[in-house]
């Protein structure tokens, strides 16, 4: 995995624009003339992972709104969580000769060929939200996203506080709901959590079961039901996003247990529905991952189009929240 020191991260910036993937959902929108060459509007091709979660929906809205505000011609494609759709969209953008390509990669590997095609046509590529592994760092300009490994570490650290507050005694038996297999946030959040667990809790914490819920509520519900059948003594759930945690809550309640009490829950994202569940006492803590990346991404796209230099990594500002903060934070939760 490439070091995240090689990436650009931004609290409020992702890209806008998509493309014509064979099976992907397409959406072309044109805004008024804007900055670029002599008043000509920048054409941005953006390929989104999909619409698997509340976070992703908020991220898409941020990208579209920011592109419109910037006056960019936006070509947007929803890859429906399929890498082949995303690659098709990127190739379509190359054929159309867009000014800049941006995409949030479904998985970390398998991008070299299409990125080399973009480079050969001198079309700069900006990664958004998620990182990739490539044989050549020059195949993309920068990444606008979050430090997922740090989010995993923070999840473990806030779990320490949750356990202390709940007065949980004895072994901590953790179920982990992983994100999409091969996706950067799934890999790195698990890595960061394990770092803290191995360093500080090797004797009292154990991940007894771990499986992907594909970042969806339906996946979280289904996998958690299976977890409870195979490991009924689970007392902690670490979910890689809020949507899987919310789905898991349904299975926990169906099993006659109380989420947030019988099974302590820590998740990542900070979407509004997650805060609602936290205000109801069903999620104990949430590590924020901010999806409102559109405005800063548009700034990055403008600089890239104009040949200006950009940094490789700007870390997002994010927060950590526990149940007693949920009610106060909920009114300001816009996503």
XYZ file of C-alpha atoms in Angstrom:
335
model
C 0.000 0.000 0.000
C 1.342 3.422 -0.800
C 2.138 5.652 2.138
C -0.581 8.223 2.736
C 2.193 10.798 2.903
C 2.001 10.628 -0.884
C -1.601 11.761 -0.914
C -3.495 15.014 -0.757
C -6.310 15.027 1.764
C -8.890 17.784 2.138
C -11.695 18.475 4.597
C -14.062 19.830 2.053
C -13.032 18.995 -1.470
C -13.810 16.173 -3.917
C -14.186 16.150 -7.624
C -17.081 16.558 -9.921
C -17.767 14.912 -13.219
C -18.449 11.497 -14.455
C -18.752 9.582 -17.634
C -20.236 7.063 -19.939
C -19.661 3.696 -18.294
C -21.322 0.857 -20.145
C -23.511 -0.222 -17.214
C -23.080 2.831 -15.008
C -25.630 5.552 -14.413
C -24.757 8.657 -16.421
C -25.476 12.300 -15.684
C -24.096 15.176 -17.754
C -24.722 18.709 -16.578
C -23.407 21.980 -17.936
C -22.830 25.091 -15.882
C -22.097 28.618 -17.064
C -18.661 29.625 -18.342
C -15.996 29.731 -15.691
C -12.323 29.959 -14.915
C -9.872 28.184 -17.133
C -8.440 29.332 -20.448
C -9.787 32.721 -21.467
C -13.147 32.210 -19.811
C -13.749 28.753 -21.263
C -15.476 26.491 -18.779
C -13.460 23.580 -17.398
C -14.877 20.171 -18.334
C -14.478 17.717 -15.508
C -15.150 13.989 -15.759
C -16.003 12.432 -12.400
C -16.620 8.742 -11.696
C -18.251 8.026 -8.350
C -18.040 4.649 -6.595
C -21.798 4.299 -6.288
C -24.580 5.197 -3.873
C -24.031 2.545 -1.228
C -24.406 4.757 1.850
C -25.597 8.047 3.279
C -21.994 9.237 3.237
C -21.680 8.545 -0.479
C -24.944 10.343 -1.268
C -23.736 13.411 0.628
C -20.392 13.224 -1.150
C -22.082 13.100 -4.563
C -24.290 16.089 -3.718
C -21.248 18.042 -2.560
C -19.399 17.302 -5.818
C -22.334 18.271 -8.030
C -23.168 21.433 -6.094
C -19.550 22.579 -6.010
C -19.077 21.974 -9.751
C -22.200 23.997 -10.503
C -21.065 26.828 -8.232
C -17.647 26.837 -9.924
C -19.238 26.953 -13.387
C -17.635 23.708 -14.565
C -19.070 21.390 -17.210
C -19.629 18.249 -15.170
C -19.786 14.749 -16.586
C -20.822 12.435 -13.769
C -20.982 8.636 -13.676
C -22.166 6.265 -10.948
C -20.076 3.067 -11.167
C -22.530 1.091 -9.033
C -19.568 -0.287 -7.056
C -18.100 -2.050 -10.104
C -14.519 -1.358 -11.158
C -15.221 -2.275 -14.777
C -17.882 0.454 -14.946
C -15.438 2.976 -13.533
C -12.704 2.052 -15.998
C -15.206 2.366 -18.871
C -16.225 5.815 -17.624
C -12.621 6.998 -17.395
C -11.907 5.740 -20.925
C -14.989 7.602 -22.135
C -13.665 10.814 -20.565
C -10.329 10.270 -22.294
C -12.106 9.833 -25.650
C -14.159 12.981 -25.033
C -11.007 14.950 -24.207
C -12.147 16.378 -20.875
C -9.818 18.828 -19.119
C -9.468 16.887 -15.863
C -10.553 13.426 -14.694
C -11.412 12.739 -11.056
C -12.647 9.525 -9.511
C -13.177 7.780 -6.201
C -11.722 4.289 -6.763
C -13.870 1.249 -6.021
C -10.751 -0.722 -5.010
C -7.053 0.105 -4.658
C -5.566 -2.080 -7.416
C -5.997 -2.525 -11.161
C -5.747 1.077 -12.379
C -2.350 1.317 -14.089
C -3.528 0.639 -17.654
C -6.308 3.215 -17.760
C -4.260 5.833 -15.898
C -1.447 5.389 -18.419
C -3.989 6.027 -21.174
C -5.006 9.304 -19.509
C -1.379 10.330 -19.065
C -0.623 9.603 -22.728
C -3.407 12.048 -23.674
C -2.055 14.613 -21.171
C -5.279 14.578 -19.117
C -4.485 15.061 -15.413
C -6.152 12.715 -12.929
C -7.176 13.622 -9.379
C -8.118 10.882 -6.909
C -10.958 11.635 -4.510
C -11.813 10.059 -1.163
C -9.846 6.831 -1.774
C -6.276 5.950 -2.683
C -4.876 3.532 -5.274
C -1.768 1.403 -5.623
C 0.124 2.154 -8.842
C 3.499 1.318 -10.327
C 4.079 5.022 -10.997
C 2.996 7.868 -8.695
C 2.992 10.292 -11.642
C -0.099 8.576 -13.080
C -2.223 10.815 -10.862
C -1.660 14.357 -9.630
C -2.945 14.157 -6.075
C -5.596 12.718 -3.751
C -8.323 14.657 -1.971
C -9.647 12.539 0.882
C -9.235 11.355 4.473
C -6.625 9.467 6.487
C -8.464 6.172 6.913
C -5.706 4.535 8.948
C -5.938 7.344 11.472
C -9.718 6.909 11.568
C -9.193 3.258 12.517
C -6.798 4.269 15.291
C -9.265 6.844 16.585
C -12.047 4.251 16.553
C -9.950 2.013 18.823
C -9.099 4.912 21.108
C -12.709 6.027 21.462
C -13.714 2.397 22.099
C -11.445 2.513 25.164
C -13.571 5.397 26.490
C -16.823 3.628 25.593
C -15.744 0.466 27.438
C -14.682 2.446 30.496
C -17.931 4.406 30.565
C -20.025 1.247 30.171
C -18.068 -0.536 32.905
C -17.520 -3.566 30.693
C -15.563 -6.196 32.609
C -13.760 -9.245 31.274
C -12.643 -10.049 27.736
C -13.686 -7.673 24.957
C -15.066 -9.817 22.127
C -15.241 -7.707 18.984
C -17.195 -8.271 15.791
C -15.881 -6.237 12.860
C -18.058 -5.225 9.924
C -15.598 -4.473 7.144
C -16.145 -2.212 4.167
C -15.980 -3.343 0.551
C -13.229 -5.913 0.050
C -10.168 -4.297 -1.546
C -11.343 -0.721 -0.933
C -8.899 1.691 0.708
C -11.150 2.636 3.664
C -11.802 -1.021 4.502
C -8.115 -1.931 4.382
C -6.837 1.102 6.233
C -9.534 1.403 8.922
C -8.961 -2.239 9.861
C -5.200 -1.627 9.881
C -5.399 1.419 12.161
C -7.761 -0.288 14.595
C -5.503 -3.355 14.772
C -2.422 -1.196 15.414
C -3.930 0.193 18.617
C -5.466 -3.130 19.651
C -2.171 -5.003 19.242
C -0.144 -2.305 20.988
C -2.426 -1.625 23.957
C -4.957 -4.450 24.259
C -3.313 -7.668 23.100
C -4.373 -9.424 26.300
C -7.971 -8.211 26.693
C -9.352 -7.395 23.215
C -9.987 -9.927 20.460
C -11.669 -9.629 17.071
C -13.582 -12.909 17.150
C -15.306 -12.503 13.789
C -14.796 -10.152 10.831
C -16.506 -9.977 7.452
C -17.436 -7.442 4.787
C -20.866 -5.841 4.832
C -19.973 -3.930 1.650
C -20.620 -0.540 3.327
C -24.411 -1.074 3.020
C -27.221 -1.293 5.591
C -28.513 -4.498 4.042
C -25.025 -5.987 4.230
C -24.594 -4.919 7.835
C -27.926 -6.443 8.807
C -27.291 -9.754 7.055
C -23.723 -10.216 8.267
C -24.518 -9.192 11.851
C -27.322 -11.769 11.984
C -24.786 -14.425 11.001
C -22.282 -13.096 13.557
C -24.824 -13.426 16.365
C -25.600 -17.011 15.427
C -21.967 -18.087 15.311
C -20.728 -15.904 18.188
C -23.629 -15.055 20.527
C -21.254 -13.731 23.207
C -20.035 -10.758 21.108
C -20.058 -7.636 23.285
C -18.552 -5.016 20.928
C -19.184 -4.136 17.281
C -16.716 -2.086 15.227
C -18.380 -1.073 11.957
C -16.371 0.568 9.186
C -19.276 2.900 8.463
C -22.546 4.102 9.990
C -24.795 2.433 7.438
C -23.510 -1.047 8.287
C -23.875 -0.214 11.997
C -27.491 0.850 11.459
C -28.219 -2.379 9.590
C -26.521 -4.366 12.352
C -28.704 -2.682 14.979
C -31.764 -4.256 13.356
C -30.264 -7.741 13.722
C -29.137 -7.077 17.281
C -32.659 -6.033 18.269
C -34.167 -8.990 16.410
C -31.943 -11.248 18.517
C -33.427 -9.758 21.697
C -30.328 -7.741 22.610
C -29.952 -3.996 23.248
C -27.587 -2.184 20.884
C -25.394 0.268 22.759
C -25.753 -1.739 25.999
C -25.544 -5.493 25.455
C -23.351 -4.838 22.439
C -21.311 -1.627 22.439
C -21.057 -0.076 18.975
C -18.404 2.182 17.459
C -18.629 3.214 13.809
C -17.103 5.643 11.336
C -18.609 8.391 9.123
C -20.931 10.675 11.093
C -23.976 10.738 8.800
C -27.193 12.135 10.226
C -28.860 8.729 10.656
C -25.819 7.601 12.630
C -26.222 10.557 14.975
C -29.933 9.775 15.360
C -29.031 6.220 16.399
C -26.400 7.601 18.768
C -28.896 10.043 20.315
C -31.184 7.030 20.924
C -28.363 5.225 22.723
C -27.967 2.563 20.035
C -24.526 3.637 18.802
C -21.995 4.541 21.496
C -19.481 6.535 19.472
C -18.747 7.702 15.940
C -15.499 8.762 14.293
C -16.247 11.422 11.706
C -15.255 11.137 8.039
C -16.389 14.316 6.290
C -18.011 13.773 2.861
C -18.307 17.462 1.914
C -15.234 17.455 -0.286
C -16.641 19.251 -3.336
C -15.506 22.878 -2.868
C -11.854 22.145 -2.195
C -11.749 19.595 -4.974
C -12.981 22.213 -7.419
C -10.144 24.475 -6.270
C -7.678 21.632 -6.881
C -9.136 20.968 -10.351
C -8.761 24.639 -11.282
C -5.120 24.678 -10.171
C -4.368 21.456 -12.014
C -6.001 22.743 -15.213
C -3.999 25.973 -14.982
C -0.745 24.105 -14.460
C -0.298 25.260 -10.867
C 1.396 23.033 -8.311
C -0.701 21.297 -5.664
C 0.276 19.587 -2.448
C 0.253 15.825 -2.205
C -1.596 15.633 1.106
C -3.833 18.019 3.064
C -5.365 16.240 6.072
C -9.075 16.649 6.731
C -10.370 18.098 9.982
C -12.652 15.541 11.563
C -14.095 14.896 15.014
C -14.954 12.048 17.358
C -18.336 11.868 19.074
C -19.852 9.878 21.954
C -23.468 9.406 22.998
C -23.543 12.397 25.338
C -22.544 14.678 22.444
C -25.054 13.310 19.941
C -28.104 15.439 20.788
C -26.099 18.660 20.710
C -24.433 17.822 17.399
C -27.525 16.453 15.654
C -29.119 19.805 14.630
C -25.964 20.760 12.707
C -25.606 17.364 11.032
C -26.420 18.116 7.372
C -25.504 14.727 5.951
